[in-house]
XYZ file of N, CA, C and O in Angstrom:
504
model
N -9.097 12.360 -14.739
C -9.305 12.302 -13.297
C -8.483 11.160 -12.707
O -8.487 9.957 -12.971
N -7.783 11.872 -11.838
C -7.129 10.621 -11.190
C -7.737 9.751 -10.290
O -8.377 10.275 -9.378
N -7.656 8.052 -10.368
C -8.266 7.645 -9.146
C -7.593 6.325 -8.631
O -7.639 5.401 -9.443
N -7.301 6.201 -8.065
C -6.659 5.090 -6.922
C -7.570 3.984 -6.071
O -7.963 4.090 -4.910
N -7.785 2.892 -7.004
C -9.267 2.272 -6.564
C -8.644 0.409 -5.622
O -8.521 -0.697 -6.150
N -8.442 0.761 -4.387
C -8.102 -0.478 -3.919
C -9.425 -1.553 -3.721
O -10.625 -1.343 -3.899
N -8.686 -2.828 -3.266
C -9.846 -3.859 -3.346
C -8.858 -5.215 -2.855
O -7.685 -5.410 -3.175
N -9.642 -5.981 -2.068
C -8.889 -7.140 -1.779
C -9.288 -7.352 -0.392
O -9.550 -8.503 -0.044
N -9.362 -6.477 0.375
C -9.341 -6.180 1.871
C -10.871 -7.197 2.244
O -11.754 -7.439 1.421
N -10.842 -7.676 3.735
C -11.726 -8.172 4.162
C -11.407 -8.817 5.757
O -10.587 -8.238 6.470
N -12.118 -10.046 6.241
C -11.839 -10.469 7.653
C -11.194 -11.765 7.011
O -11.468 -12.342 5.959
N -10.078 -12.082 8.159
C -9.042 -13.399 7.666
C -8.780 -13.750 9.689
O -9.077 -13.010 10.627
N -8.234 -14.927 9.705
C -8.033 -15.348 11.210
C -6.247 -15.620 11.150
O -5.616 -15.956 10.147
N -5.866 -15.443 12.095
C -4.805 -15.368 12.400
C -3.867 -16.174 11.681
O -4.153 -17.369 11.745
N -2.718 -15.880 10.939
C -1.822 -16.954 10.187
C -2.364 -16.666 8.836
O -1.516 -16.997 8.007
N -3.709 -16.057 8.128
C -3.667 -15.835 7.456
C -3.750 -15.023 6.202
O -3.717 -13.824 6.477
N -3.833 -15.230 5.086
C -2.883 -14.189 3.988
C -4.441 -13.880 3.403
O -5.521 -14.470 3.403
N -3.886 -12.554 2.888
C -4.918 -11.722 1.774
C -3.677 -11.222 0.768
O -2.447 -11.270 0.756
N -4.895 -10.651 -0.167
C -3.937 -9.935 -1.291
C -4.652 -8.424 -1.525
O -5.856 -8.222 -1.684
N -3.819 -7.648 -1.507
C -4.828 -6.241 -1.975
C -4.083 -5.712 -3.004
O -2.869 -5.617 -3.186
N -5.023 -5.395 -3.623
C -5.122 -4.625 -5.523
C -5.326 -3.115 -5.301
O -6.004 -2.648 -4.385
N -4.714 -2.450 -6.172
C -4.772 -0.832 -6.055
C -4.614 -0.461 -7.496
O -3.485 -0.172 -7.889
N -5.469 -0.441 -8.196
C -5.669 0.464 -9.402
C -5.357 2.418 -9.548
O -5.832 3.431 -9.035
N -4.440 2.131 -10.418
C -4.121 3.859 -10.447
C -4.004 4.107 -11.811
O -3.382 3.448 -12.643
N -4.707 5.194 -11.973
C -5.223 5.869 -13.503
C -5.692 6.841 -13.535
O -6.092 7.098 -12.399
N -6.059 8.146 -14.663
C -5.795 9.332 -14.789
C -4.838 10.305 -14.915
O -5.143 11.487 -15.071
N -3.870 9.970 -14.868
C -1.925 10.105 -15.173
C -1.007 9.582 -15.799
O -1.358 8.895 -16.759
N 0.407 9.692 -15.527
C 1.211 8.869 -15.703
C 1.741 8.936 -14.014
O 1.823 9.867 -13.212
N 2.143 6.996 -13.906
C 2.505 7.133 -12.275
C 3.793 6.287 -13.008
O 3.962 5.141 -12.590
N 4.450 6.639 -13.771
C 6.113 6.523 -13.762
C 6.354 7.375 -13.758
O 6.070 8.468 -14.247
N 7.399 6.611 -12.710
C 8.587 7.897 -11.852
C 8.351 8.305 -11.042
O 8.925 9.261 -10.522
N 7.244 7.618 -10.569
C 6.667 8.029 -8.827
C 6.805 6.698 -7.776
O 6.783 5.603 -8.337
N 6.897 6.702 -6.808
C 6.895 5.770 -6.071
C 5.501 5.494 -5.648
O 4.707 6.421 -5.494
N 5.200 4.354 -5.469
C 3.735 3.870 -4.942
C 3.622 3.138 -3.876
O 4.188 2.059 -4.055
N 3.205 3.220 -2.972
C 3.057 2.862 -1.765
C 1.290 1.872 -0.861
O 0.138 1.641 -1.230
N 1.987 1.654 0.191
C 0.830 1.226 1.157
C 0.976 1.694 2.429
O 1.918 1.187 3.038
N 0.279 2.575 3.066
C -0.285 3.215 4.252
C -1.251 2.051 5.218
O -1.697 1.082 4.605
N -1.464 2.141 6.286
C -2.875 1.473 7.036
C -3.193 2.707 8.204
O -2.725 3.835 8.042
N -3.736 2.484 8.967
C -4.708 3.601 10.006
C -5.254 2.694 10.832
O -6.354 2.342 10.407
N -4.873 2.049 12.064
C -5.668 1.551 13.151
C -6.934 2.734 13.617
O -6.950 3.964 13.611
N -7.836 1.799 13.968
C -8.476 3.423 15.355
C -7.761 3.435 16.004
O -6.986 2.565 16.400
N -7.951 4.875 16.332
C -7.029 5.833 17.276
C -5.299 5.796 17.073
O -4.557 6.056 18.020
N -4.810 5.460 15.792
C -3.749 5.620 15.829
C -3.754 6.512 14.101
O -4.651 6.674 13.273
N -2.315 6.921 14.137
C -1.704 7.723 12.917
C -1.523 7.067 11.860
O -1.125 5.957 12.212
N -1.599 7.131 10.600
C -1.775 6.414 9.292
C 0.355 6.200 9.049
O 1.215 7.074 9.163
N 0.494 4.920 8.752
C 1.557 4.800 9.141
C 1.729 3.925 7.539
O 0.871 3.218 7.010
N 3.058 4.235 7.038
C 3.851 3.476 6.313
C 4.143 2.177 5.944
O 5.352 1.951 5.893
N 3.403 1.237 5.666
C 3.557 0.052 5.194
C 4.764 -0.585 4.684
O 5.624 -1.223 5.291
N 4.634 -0.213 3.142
C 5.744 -0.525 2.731
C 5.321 0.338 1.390
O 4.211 0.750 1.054
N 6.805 0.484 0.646
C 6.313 1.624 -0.579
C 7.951 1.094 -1.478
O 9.076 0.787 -1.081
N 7.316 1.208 -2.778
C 7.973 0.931 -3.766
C 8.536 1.734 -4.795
O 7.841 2.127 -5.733
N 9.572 1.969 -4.706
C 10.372 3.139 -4.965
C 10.866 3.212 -6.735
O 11.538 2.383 -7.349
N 10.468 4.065 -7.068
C 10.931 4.007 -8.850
C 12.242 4.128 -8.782
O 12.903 3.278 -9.380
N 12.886 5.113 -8.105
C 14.450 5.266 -8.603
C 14.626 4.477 -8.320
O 13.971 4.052 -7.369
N 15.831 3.514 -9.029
C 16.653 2.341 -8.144
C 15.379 0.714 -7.928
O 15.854 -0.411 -7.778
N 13.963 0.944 -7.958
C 13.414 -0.047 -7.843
C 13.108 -0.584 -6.564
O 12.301 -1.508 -6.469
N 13.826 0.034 -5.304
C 13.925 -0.940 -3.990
C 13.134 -0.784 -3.445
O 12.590 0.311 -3.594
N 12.593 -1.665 -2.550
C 11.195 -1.890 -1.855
C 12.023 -1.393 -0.112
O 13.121 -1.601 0.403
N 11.045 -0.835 0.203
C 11.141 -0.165 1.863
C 9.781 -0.876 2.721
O 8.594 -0.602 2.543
N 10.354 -1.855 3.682
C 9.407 -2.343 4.539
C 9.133 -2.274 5.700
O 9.663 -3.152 6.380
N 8.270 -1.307 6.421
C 8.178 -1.198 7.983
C 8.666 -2.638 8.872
O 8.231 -3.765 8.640
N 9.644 -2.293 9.904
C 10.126 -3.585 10.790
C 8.811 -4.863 10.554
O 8.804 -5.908 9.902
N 7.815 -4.215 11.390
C 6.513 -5.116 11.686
C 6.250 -6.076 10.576
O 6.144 -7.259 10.902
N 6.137 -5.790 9.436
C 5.802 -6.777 8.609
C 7.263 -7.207 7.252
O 7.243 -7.884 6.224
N 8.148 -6.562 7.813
C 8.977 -7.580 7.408
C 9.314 -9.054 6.921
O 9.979 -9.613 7.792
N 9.115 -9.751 5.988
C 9.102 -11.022 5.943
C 7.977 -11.128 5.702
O 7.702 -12.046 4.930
N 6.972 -10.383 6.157
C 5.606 -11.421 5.913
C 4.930 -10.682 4.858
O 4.329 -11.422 4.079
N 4.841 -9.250 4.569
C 4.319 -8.761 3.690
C 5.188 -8.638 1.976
O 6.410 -8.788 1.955
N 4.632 -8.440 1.020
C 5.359 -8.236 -0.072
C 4.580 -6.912 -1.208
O 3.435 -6.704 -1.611
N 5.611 -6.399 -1.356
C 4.789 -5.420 -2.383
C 5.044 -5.835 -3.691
O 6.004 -6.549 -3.984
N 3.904 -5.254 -4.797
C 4.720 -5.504 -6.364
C 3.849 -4.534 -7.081
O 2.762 -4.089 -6.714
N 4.579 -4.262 -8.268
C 3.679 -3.375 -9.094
C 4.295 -3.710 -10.963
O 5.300 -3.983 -11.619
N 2.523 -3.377 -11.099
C 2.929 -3.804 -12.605
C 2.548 -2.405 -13.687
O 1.513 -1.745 -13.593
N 3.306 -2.238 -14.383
C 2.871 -1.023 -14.848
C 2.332 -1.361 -16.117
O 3.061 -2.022 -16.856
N 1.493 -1.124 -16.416
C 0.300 -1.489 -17.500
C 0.516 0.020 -18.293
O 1.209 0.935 -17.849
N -0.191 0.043 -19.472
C -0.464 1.102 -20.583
C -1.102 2.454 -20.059
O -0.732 3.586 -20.370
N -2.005 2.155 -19.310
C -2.944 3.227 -18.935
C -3.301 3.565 -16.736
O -3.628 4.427 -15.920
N -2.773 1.662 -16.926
C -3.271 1.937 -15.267
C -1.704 1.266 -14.897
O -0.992 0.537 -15.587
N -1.542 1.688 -13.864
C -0.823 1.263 -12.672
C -1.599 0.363 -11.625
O -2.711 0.663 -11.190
N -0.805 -0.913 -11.223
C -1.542 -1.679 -10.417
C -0.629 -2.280 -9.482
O 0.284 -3.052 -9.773
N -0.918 -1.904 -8.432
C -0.502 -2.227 -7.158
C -0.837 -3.293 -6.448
O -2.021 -3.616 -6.353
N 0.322 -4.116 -5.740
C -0.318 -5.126 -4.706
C 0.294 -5.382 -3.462
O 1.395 -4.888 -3.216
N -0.186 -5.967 -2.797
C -0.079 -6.188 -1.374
C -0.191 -7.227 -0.727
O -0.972 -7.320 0.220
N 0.766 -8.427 -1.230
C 0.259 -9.768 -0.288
C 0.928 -9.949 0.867
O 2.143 -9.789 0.984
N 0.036 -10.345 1.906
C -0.010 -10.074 3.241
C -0.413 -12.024 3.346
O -1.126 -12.805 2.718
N 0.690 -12.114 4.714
C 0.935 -13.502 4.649
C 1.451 -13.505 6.239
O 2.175 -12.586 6.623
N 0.910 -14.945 7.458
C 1.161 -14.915 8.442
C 0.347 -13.598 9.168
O 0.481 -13.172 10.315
N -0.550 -13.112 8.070
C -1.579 -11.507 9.561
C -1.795 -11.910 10.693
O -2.194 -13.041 10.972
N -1.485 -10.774 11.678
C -1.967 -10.812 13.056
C -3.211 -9.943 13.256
O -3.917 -9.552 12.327
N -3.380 -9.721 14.331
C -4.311 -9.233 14.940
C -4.003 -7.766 14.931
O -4.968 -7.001 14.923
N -2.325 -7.078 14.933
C -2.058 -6.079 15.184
C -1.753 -5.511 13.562
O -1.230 -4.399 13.487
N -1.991 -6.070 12.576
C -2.834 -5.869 10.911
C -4.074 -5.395 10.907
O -4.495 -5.439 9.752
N -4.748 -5.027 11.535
C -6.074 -4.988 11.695
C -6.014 -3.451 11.106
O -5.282 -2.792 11.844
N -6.448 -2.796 10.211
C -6.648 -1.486 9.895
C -7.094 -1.015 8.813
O -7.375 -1.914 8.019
N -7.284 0.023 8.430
C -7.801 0.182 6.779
C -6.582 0.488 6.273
O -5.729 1.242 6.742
N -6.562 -0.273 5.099
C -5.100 0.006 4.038
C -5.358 1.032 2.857
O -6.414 1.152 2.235
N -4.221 1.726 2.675
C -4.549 2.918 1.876
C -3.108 2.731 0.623
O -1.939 2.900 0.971
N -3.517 2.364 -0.811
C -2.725 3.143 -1.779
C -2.406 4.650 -1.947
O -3.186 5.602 -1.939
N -1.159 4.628 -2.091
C -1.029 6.069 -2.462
C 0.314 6.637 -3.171
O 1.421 6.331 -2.728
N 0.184 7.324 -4.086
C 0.872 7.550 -4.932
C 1.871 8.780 -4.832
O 1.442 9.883 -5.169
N 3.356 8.634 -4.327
C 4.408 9.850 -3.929
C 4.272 10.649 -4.480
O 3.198 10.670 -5.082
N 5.078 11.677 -4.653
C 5.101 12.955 -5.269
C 6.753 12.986 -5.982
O 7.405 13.925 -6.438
N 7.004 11.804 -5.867
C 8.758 11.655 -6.513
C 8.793 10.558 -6.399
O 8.008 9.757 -5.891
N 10.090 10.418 -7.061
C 10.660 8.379 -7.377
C 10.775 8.104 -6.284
O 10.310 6.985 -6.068
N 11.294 8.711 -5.183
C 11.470 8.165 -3.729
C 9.968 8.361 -2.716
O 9.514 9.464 -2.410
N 9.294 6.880 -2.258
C 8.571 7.611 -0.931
C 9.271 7.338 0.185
O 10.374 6.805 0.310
N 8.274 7.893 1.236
C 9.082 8.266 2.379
C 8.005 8.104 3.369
O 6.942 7.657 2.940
N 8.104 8.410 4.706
C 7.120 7.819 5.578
C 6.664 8.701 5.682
O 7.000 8.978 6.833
N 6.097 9.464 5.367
C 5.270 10.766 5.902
C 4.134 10.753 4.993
O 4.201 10.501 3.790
N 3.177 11.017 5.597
C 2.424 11.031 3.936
C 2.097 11.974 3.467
O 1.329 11.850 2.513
N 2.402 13.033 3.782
C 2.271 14.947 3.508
C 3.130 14.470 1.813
O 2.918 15.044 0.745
N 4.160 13.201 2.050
C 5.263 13.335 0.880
C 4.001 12.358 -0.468
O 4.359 12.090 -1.614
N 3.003 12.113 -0.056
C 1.963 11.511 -0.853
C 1.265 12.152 -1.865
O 1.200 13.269 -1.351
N 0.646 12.269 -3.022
C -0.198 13.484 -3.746
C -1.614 12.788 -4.041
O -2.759 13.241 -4.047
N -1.121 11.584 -4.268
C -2.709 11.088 -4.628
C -3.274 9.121 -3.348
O -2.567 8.253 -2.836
N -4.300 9.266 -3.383
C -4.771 8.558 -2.293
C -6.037 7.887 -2.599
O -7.040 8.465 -3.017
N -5.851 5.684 -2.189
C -7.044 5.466 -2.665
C -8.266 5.584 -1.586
O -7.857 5.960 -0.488
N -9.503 5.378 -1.643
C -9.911 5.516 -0.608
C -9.957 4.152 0.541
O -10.684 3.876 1.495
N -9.591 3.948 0.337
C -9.320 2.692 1.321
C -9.652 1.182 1.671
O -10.597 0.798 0.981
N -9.165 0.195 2.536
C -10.012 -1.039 2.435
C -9.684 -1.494 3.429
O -8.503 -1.431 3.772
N -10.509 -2.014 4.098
C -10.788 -2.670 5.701
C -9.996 -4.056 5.366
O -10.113 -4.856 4.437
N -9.171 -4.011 6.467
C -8.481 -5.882 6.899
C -8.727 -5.688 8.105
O -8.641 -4.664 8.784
N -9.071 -6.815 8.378
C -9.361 -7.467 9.996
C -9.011 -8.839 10.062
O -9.269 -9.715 9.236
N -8.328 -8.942 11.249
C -7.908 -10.189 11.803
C -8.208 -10.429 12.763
O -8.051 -9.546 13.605
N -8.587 -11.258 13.039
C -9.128 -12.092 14.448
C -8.539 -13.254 15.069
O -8.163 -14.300 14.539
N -8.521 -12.876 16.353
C -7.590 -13.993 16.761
C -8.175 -15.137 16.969
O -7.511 -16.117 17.306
């Protein structure tokens, strides 16, 4: 069974950093790209940043450019994902979602996604 188990997420005040963890297991996730999604209310689940197997290169939405970092470590059995988030604003505020491509390349869409963790609340306050 596949499962995608994030964790890290919580309330932080402006300027500052969290780290989020994304456990992935039940597969093999080489050769897939792995990613981070978020979802404001009332807005569309949007592209973070996602880490690309072919080639290795990291893809970072404008917005958090500079301030966010992705990494992944590939372990024996699990895949583990992270997310340190550094300088958060207020407009960070959303649930963050792991999720695992459907090829070495992701892409911003997440239709191009196959597997999905269930999620984790960040909030920032100004």
């Amino acid at each position: 069974q596949v499962q995608l188990v994030e964790s890290g997420g919580g309330l932080v005040q402006t300027g500052g950093s969290l780290r989020l963890s994304c456990a992935a297991s039940g597969r093999t996730f080489s050769g897939y790209a792995m990613g981070w999604f978020r979802q404001a209310p009332g807005k569309e689940r949007e592209l973070v940043t996602v880490f690309n197997w072919s080639g290795g290169n990291k893809y970072y939405a404008d917005s958090v450019k500079g301030r966010f970092t992705i990494s992944r470590d590939n372990a024996k059995n699990t895949v583990y994902l992270y997310l340190q988030m550094n300088s958060l604003k207020p407009e960070d505020t959303a649930v963050y979602y792991c999720a695992a491509a459907k090829s070495g390349v992701g892409t911003v869409n997440p239709k191009d996604y196959a597997y999905w963790g269930q999620g984790t609340q960040v909030t920032v306050s100004s």
